[in-house]
PDB file of C-alpha atoms in Angstrom:
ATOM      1  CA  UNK A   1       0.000   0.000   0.000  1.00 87.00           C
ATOM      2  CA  UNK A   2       2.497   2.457   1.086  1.00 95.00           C
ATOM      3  CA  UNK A   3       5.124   1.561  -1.680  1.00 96.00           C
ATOM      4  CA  UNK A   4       2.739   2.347  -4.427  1.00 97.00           C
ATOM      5  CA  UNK A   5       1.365   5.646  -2.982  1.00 98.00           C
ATOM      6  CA  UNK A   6       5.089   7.058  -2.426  1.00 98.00           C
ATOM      7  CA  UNK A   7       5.752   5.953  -6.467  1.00 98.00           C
ATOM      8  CA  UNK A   8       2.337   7.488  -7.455  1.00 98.00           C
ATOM      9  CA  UNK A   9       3.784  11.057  -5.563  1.00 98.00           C
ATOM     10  CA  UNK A  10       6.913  10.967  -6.832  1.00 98.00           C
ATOM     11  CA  UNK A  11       6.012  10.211 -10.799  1.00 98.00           C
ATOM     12  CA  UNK A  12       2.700  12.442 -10.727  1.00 98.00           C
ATOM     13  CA  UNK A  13       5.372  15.264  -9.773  1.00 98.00           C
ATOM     14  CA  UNK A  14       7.793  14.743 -11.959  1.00 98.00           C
ATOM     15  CA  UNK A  15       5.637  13.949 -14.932  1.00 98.00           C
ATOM     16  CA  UNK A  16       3.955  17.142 -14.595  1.00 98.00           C
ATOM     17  CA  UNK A  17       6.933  19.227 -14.185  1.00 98.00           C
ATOM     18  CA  UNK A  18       6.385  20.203 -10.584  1.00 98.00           C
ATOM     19  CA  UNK A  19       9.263  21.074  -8.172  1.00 98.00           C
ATOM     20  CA  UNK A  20       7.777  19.569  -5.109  1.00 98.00           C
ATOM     21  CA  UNK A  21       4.414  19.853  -3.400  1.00 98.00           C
ATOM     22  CA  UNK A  22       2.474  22.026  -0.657  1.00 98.00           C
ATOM     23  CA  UNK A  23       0.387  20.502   2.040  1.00 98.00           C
ATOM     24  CA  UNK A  24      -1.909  21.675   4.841  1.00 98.00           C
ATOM     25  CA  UNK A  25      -1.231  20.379   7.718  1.00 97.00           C
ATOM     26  CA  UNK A  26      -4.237  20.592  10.092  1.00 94.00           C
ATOM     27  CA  UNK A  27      -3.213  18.364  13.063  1.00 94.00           C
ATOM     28  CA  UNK A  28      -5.142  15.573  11.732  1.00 95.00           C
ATOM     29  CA  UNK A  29      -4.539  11.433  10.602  1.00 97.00           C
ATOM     30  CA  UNK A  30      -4.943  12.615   6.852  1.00 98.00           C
ATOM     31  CA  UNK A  31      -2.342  15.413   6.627  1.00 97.00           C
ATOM     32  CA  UNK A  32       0.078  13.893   8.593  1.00 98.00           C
ATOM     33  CA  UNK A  33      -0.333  10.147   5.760  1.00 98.00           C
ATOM     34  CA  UNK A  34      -0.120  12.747   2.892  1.00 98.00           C
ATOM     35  CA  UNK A  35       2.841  14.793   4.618  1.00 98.00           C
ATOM     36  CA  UNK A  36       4.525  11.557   5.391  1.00 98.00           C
ATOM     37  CA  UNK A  37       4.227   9.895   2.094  1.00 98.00           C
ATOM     38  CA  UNK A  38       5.062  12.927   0.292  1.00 98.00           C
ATOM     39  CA  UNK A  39       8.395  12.896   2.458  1.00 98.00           C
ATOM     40  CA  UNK A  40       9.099   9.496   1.970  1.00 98.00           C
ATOM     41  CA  UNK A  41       8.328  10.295  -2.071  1.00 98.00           C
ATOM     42  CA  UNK A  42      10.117  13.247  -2.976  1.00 98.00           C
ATOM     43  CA  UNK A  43      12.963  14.269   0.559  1.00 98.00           C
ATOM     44  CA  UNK A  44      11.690  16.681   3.272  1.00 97.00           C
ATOM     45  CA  UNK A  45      13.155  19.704   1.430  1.00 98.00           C
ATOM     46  CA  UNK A  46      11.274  19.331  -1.214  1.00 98.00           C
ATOM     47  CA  UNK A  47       7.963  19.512   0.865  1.00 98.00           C
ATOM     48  CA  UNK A  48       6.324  22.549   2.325  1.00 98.00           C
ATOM     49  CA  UNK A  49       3.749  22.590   5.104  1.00 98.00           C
ATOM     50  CA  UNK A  50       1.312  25.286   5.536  1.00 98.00           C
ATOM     51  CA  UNK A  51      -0.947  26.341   8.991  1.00 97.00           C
ATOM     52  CA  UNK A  52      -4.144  27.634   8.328  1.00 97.00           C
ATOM     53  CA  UNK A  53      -5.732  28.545  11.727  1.00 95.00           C
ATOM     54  CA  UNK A  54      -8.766  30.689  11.698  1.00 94.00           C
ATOM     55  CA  UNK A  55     -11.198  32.557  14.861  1.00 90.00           C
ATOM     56  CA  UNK A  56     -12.378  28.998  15.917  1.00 88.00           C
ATOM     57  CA  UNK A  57      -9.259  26.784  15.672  1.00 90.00           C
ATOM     58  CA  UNK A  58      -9.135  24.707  18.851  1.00 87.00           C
ATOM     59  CA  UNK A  59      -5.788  24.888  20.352  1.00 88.00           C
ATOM     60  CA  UNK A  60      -5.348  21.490  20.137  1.00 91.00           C
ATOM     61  CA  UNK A  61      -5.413  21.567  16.494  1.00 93.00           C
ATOM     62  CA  UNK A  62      -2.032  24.293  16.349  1.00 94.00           C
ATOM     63  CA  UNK A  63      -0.179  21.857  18.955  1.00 96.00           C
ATOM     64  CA  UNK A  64      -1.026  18.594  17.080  1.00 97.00           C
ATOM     65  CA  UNK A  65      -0.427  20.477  13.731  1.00 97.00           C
ATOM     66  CA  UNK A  66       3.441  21.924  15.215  1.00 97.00           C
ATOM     67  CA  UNK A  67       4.053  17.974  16.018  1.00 97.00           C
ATOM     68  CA  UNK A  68       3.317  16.827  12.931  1.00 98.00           C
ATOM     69  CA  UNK A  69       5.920  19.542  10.933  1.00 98.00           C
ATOM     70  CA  UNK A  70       8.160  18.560  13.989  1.00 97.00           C
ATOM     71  CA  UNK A  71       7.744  14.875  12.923  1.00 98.00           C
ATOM     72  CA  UNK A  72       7.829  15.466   9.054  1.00 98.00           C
ATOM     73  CA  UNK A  73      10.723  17.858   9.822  1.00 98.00           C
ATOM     74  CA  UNK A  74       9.805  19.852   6.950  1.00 98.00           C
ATOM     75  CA  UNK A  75       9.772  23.460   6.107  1.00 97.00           C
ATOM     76  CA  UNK A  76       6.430  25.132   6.837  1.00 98.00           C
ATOM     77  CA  UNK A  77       4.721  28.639   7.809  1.00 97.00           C
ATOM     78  CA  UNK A  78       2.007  29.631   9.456  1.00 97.00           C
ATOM     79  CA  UNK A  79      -0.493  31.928   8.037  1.00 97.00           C
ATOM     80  CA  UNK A  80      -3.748  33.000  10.065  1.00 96.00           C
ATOM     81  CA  UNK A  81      -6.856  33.297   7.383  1.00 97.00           C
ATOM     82  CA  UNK A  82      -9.357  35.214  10.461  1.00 95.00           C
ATOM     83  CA  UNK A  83      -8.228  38.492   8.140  1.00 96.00           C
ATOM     84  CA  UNK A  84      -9.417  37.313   4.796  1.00 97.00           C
ATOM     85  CA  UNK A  85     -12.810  35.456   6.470  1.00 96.00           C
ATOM     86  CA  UNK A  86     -13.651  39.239   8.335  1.00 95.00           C
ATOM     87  CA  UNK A  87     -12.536  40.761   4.952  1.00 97.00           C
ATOM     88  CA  UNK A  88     -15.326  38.988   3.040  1.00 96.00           C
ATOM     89  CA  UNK A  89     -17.818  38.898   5.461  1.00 95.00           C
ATOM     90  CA  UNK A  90     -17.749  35.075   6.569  1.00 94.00           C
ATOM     91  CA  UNK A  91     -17.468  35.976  10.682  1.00 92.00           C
ATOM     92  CA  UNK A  92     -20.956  38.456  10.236  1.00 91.00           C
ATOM     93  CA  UNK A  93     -22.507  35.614   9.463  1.00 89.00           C
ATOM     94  CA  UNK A  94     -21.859  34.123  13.349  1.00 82.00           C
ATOM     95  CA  UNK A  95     -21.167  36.317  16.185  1.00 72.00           C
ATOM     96  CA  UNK A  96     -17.800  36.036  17.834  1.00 67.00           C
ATOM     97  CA  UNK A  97     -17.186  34.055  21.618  1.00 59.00           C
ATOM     98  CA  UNK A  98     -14.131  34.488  22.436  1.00 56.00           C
ATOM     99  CA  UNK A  99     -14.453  34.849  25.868  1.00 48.00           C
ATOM    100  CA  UNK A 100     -16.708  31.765  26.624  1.00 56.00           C
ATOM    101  CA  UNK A 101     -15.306  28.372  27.510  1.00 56.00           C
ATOM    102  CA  UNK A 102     -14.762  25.930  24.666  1.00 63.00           C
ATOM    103  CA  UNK A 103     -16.867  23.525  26.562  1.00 64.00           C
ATOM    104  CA  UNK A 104     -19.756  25.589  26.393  1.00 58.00           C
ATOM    105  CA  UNK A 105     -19.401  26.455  22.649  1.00 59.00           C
ATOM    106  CA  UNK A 106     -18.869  22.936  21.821  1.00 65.00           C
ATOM    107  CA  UNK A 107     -22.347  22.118  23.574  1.00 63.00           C
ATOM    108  CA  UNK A 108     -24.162  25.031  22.425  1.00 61.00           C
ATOM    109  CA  UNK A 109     -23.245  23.981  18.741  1.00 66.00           C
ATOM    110  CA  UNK A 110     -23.878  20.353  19.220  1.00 67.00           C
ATOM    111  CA  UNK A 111     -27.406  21.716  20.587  1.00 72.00           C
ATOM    112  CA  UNK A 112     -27.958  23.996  17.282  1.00 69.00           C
ATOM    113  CA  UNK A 113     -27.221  21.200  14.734  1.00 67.00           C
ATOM    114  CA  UNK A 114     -29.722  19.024  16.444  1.00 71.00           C
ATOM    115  CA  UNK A 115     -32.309  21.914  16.319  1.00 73.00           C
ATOM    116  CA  UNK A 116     -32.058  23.257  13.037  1.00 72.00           C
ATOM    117  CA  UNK A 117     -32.475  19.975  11.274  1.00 77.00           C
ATOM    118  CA  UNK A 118     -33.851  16.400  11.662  1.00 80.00           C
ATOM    119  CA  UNK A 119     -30.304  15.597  10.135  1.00 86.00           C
ATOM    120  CA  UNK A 120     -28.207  18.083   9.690  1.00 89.00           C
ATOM    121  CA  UNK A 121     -25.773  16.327   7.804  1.00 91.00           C
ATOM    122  CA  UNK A 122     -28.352  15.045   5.372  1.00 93.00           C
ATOM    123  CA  UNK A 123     -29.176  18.644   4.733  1.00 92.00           C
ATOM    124  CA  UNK A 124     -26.262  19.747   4.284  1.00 92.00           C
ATOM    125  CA  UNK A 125     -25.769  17.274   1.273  1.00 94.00           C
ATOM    126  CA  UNK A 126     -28.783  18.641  -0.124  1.00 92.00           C
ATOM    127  CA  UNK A 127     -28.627  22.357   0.632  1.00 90.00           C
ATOM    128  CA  UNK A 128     -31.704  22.415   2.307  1.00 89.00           C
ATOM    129  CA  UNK A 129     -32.616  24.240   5.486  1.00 87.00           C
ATOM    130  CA  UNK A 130     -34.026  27.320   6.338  1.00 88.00           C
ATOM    131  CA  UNK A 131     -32.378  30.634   6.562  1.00 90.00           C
ATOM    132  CA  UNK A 132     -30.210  30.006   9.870  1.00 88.00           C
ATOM    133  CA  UNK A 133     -29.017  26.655   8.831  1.00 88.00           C
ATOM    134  CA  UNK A 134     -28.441  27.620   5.250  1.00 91.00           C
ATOM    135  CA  UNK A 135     -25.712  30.973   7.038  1.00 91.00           C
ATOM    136  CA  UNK A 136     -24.393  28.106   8.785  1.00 89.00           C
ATOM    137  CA  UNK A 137     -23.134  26.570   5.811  1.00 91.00           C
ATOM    138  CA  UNK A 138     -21.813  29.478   4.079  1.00 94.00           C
ATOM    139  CA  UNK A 139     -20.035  30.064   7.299  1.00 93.00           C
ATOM    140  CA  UNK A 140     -17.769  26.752   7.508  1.00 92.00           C
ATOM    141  CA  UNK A 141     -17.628  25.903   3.487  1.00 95.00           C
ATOM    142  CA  UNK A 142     -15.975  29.591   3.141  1.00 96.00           C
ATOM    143  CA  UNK A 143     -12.789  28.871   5.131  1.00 96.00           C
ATOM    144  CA  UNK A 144     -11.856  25.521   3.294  1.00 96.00           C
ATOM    145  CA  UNK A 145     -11.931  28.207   0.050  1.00 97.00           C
ATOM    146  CA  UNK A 146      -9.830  30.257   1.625  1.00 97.00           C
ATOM    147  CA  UNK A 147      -7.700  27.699   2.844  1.00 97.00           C
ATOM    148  CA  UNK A 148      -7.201  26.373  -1.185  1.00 98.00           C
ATOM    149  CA  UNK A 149      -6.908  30.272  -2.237  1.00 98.00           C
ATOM    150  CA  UNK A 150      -3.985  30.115   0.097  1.00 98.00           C
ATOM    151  CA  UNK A 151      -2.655  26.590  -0.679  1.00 98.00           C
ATOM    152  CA  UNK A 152      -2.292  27.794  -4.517  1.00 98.00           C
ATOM    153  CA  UNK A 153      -0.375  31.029  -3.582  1.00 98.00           C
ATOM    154  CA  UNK A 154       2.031  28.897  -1.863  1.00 97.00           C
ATOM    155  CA  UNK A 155       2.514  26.267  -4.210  1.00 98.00           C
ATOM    156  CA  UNK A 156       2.582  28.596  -7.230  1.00 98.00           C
ATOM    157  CA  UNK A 157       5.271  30.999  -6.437  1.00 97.00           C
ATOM    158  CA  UNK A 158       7.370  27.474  -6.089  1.00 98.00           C
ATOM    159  CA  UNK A 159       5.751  25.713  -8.924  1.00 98.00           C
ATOM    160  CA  UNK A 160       4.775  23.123  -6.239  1.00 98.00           C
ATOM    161  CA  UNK A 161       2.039  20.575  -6.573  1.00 98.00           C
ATOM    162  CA  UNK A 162      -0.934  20.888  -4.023  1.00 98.00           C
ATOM    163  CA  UNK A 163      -1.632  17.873  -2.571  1.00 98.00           C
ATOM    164  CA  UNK A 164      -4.981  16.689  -1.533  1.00 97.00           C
ATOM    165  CA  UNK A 165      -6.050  14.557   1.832  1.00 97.00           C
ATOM    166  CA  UNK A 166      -9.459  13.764   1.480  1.00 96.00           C
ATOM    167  CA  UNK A 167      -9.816   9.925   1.635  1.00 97.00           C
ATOM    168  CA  UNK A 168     -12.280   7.459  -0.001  1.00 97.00           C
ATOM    169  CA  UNK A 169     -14.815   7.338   3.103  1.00 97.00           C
ATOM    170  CA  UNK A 170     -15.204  11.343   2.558  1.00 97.00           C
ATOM    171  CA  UNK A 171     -15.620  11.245  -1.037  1.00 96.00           C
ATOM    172  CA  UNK A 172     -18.519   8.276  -1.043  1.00 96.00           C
ATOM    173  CA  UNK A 173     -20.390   9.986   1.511  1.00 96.00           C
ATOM    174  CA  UNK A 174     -19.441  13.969   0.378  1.00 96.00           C
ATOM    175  CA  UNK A 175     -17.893  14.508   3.820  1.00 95.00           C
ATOM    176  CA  UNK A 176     -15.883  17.424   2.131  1.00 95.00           C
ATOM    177  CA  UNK A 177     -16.571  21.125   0.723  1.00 94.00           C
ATOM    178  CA  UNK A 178     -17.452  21.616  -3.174  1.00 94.00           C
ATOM    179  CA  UNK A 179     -14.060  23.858  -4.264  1.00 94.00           C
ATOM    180  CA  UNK A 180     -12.803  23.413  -1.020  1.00 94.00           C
ATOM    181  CA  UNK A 181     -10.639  20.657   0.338  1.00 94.00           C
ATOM    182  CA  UNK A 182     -11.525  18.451  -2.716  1.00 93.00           C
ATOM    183  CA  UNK A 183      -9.850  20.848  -4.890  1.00 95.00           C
ATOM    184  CA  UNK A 184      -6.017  19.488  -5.595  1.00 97.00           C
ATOM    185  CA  UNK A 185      -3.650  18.686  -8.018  1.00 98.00           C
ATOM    186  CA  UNK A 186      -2.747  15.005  -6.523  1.00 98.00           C
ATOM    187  CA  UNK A 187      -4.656  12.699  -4.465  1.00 98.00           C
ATOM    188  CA  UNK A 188      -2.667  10.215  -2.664  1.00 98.00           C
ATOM    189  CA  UNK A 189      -5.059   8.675  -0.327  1.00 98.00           C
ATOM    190  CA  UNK A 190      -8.543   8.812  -2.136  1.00 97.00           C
ATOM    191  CA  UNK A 191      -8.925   4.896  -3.106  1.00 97.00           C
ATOM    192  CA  UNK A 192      -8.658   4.726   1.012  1.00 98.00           C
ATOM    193  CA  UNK A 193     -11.268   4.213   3.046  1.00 98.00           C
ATOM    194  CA  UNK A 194     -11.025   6.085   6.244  1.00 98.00           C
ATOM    195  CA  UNK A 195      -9.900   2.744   8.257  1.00 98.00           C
ATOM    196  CA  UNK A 196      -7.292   2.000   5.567  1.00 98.00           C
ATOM    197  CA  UNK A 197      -6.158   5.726   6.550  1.00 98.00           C
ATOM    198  CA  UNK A 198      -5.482   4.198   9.938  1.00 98.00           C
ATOM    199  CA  UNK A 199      -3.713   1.292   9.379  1.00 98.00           C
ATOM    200  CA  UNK A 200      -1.399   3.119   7.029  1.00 98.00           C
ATOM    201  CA  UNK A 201      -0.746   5.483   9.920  1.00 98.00           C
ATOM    202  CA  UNK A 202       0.239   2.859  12.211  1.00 98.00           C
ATOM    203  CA  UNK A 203       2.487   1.325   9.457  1.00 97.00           C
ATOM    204  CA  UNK A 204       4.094   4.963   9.083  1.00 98.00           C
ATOM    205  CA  UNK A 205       4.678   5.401  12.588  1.00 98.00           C
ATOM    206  CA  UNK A 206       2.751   8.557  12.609  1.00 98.00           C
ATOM    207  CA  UNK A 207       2.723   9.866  16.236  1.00 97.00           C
ATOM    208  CA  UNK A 208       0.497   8.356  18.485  1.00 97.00           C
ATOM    209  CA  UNK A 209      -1.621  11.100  19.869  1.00 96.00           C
ATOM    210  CA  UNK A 210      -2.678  12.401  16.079  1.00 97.00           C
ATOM    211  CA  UNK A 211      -3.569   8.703  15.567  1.00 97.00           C
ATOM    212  CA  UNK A 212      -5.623   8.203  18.831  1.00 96.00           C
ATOM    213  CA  UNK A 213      -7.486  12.264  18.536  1.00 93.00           C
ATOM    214  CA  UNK A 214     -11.077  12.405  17.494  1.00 91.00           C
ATOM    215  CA  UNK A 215     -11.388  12.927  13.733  1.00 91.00           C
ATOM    216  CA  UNK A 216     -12.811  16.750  13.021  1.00 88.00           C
ATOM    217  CA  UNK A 217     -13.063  19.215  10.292  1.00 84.00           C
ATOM    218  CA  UNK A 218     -11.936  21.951  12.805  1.00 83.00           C
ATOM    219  CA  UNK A 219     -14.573  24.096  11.479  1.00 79.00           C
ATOM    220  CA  UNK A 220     -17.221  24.885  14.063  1.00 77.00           C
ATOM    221  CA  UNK A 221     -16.324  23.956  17.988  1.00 76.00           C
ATOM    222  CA  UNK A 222     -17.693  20.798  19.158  1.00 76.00           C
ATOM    223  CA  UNK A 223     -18.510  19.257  15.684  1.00 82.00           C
ATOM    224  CA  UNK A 224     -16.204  15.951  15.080  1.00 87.00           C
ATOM    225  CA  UNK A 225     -16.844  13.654  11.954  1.00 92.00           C
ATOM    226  CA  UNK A 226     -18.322  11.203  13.884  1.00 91.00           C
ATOM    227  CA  UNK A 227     -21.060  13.456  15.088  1.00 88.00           C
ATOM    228  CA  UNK A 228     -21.472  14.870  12.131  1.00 88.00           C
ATOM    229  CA  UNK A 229     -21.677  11.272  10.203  1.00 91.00           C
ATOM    230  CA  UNK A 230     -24.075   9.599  13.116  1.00 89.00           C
ATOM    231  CA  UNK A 231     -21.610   6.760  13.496  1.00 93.00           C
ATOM    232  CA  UNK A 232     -17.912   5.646  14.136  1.00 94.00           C
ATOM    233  CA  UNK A 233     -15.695   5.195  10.535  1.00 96.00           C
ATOM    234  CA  UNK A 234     -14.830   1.442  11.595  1.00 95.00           C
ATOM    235  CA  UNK A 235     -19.071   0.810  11.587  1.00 95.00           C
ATOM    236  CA  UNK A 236     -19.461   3.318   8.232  1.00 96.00           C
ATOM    237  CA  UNK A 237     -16.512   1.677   6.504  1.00 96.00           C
ATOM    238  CA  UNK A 238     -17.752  -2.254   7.383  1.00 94.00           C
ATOM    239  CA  UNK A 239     -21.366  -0.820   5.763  1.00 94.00           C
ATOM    240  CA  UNK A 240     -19.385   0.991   2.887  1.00 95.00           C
ATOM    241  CA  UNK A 241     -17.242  -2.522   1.703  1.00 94.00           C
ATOM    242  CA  UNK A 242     -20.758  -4.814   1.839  1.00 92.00           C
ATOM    243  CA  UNK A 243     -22.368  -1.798  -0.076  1.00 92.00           C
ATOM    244  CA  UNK A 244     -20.013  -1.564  -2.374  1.00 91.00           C
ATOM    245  CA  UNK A 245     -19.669  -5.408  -2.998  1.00 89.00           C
ATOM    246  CA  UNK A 246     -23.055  -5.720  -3.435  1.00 85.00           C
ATOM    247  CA  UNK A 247     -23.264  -7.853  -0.173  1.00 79.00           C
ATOM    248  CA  UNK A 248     -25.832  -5.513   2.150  1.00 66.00           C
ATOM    249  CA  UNK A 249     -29.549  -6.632   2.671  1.00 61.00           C
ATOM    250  CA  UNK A 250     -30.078  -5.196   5.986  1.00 65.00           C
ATOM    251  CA  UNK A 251     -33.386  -3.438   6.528  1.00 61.00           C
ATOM    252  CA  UNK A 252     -33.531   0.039   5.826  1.00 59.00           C
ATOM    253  CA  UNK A 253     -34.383   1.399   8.743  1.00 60.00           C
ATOM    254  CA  UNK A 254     -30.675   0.762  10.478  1.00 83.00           C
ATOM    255  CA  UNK A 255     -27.468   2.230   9.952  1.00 88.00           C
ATOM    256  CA  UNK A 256     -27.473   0.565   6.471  1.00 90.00           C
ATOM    257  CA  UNK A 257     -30.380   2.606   5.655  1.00 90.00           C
ATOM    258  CA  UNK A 258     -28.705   5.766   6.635  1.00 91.00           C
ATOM    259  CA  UNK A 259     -25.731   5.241   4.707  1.00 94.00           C
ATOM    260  CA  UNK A 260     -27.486   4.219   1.164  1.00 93.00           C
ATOM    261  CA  UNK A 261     -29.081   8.158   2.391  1.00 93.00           C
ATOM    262  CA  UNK A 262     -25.495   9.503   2.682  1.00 95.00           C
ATOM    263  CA  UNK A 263     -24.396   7.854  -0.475  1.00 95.00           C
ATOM    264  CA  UNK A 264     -27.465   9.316  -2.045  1.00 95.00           C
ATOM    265  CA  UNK A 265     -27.470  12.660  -0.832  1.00 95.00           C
ATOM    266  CA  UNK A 266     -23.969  12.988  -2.037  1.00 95.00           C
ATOM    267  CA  UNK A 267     -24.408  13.094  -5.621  1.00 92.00           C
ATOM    268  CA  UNK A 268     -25.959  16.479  -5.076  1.00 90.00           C
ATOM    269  CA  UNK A 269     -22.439  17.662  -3.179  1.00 88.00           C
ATOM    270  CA  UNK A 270     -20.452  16.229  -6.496  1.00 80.00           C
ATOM    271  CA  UNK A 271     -22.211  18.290  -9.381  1.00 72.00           C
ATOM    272  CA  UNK A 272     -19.729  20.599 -10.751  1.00 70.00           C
ATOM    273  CA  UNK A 273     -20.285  22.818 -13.484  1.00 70.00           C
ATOM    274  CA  UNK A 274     -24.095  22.797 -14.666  1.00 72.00           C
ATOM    275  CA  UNK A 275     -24.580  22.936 -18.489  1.00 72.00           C
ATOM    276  CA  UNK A 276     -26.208  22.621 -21.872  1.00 73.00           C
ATOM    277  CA  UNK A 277     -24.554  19.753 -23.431  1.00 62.00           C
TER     278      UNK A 277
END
């Protein structure tokens, strides 16, 4: 597995004339594969990391994201996005809370997605929700474009490749934002489903604590994937294999059923470009 991802980095690069490639690290199992890979594919000079912390960054996500530079031992910056978010209006859309505990945020938020929708992550496949819901998604799918707005202005000036982490348990079920972080030039880890991601961690010796933290987009306090999917990856991933085999005749009404809605609701987050053919 690992052998054939580090030769698919190394001759997408150099095929396509590319010096080396940009990644952004956020702290999490994904990055830290990609950044790893990438290392092992192409030397640690040759790879740049880039921070992208915003107004509602946990602290946990700059430590975990320092370790894993620290571990990759590669060149990287750090470059706050808060001022281009304010700049185009993203933050007016929710009121700051800086000063309350994250505890407290996390709850309240938790609280809000259950409100505004039966199932909010259904929804927010589907675009649907009324006018407080439908803010909410403006709010979070605007700093992953940022984030790729400032993943190309890195790579560019170096004539690096941007590489992508989204893995194949994201893209079946359209955990990821339209021009966002699916947007790439390379994607190593894609034909991965999320527990794949895992064990290739563990063969990669990827430290410990990013490998044992919750998975989470980082994008709203209190929200992890988990949550936000309605189950764990290892019970989504089992489902995702039978489905995909052809194998799964549980009734509908179980997590089965909720998944073939996932997988269904998804097609509306890959639509690109709508036109007259």
């Amino acid at each position: 597995m690992k052998e054939a991802i580090v030769q698919f980095i190394e001759k997408s690069v150099r095929e396509n004339n590319y010096k080396g490639a940009v990644i952004g690290i956020s702290g999490g199992i994904d990055s830290a594969v990609v950044g790893k890979l990438a290392v092992e594919a192409l030397g640690k000079e040759r790879v740049f990391g880039l921070l992208l912390p915003e107004r509602d960054s946990s602290a946990r996500t700059m430590r975990d994201s320092r370790l894993v530079v620290d571990f990759l031992g590669i060149e990287h910056k750090i470059k706050r996005i808060s001022g281009a978010l304010r700049a185009i209006g993203a933050y007016h859309l929710q009121p700051p809370a800086l000063l309350i505990p994250s505890k407290i945020k996390e709850n309240f938020v938790k609280s809000k997605w259950k409100e505004l929708s039966d199932d909010s992550f259904l929804d927010d496949l589907m675009n649907k929700g009324n006018e407080e819901f439908l803010k909410g998604l403006a709010y979070y799918r605007s700093k992953h474009r940022i984030r790729l707005v400032a993943l190309y202005l890195e790579a560019e000036k170096r004539n690096y490749a941007v590489l992508g982490t989204t893995n194949k348990t994201e893209k079946l079920c359209g955990f990821y934002v339209k021009w966002g972080d699916d947007s790439s030039d390379i994607e190593p880890i894609i034909h991965l489903y999320k527990t794949q991601v895992y064990t290739l961690a563990r063969d990669l010796k990827i430290p410990r604590s990013i490998i044992d933290k919750p998975p989470t987009p980082d994008l709203v306090p209190g929200i992890t994937d988990e949550f936000a999917l309605g189950m764990k990856y290892s019970e989504l991933d089992a489902i995702l294999e039978k489905i995909e085999r052809d194998e799964e005749t549980t009734p509908p009404d179980s997590k089965v059923g909720r998944v073939r809605k996932i997988l269904e609701a998804a097609k509306f987050r890959d639509t690109r470009n709508l036109s007259i053919q």
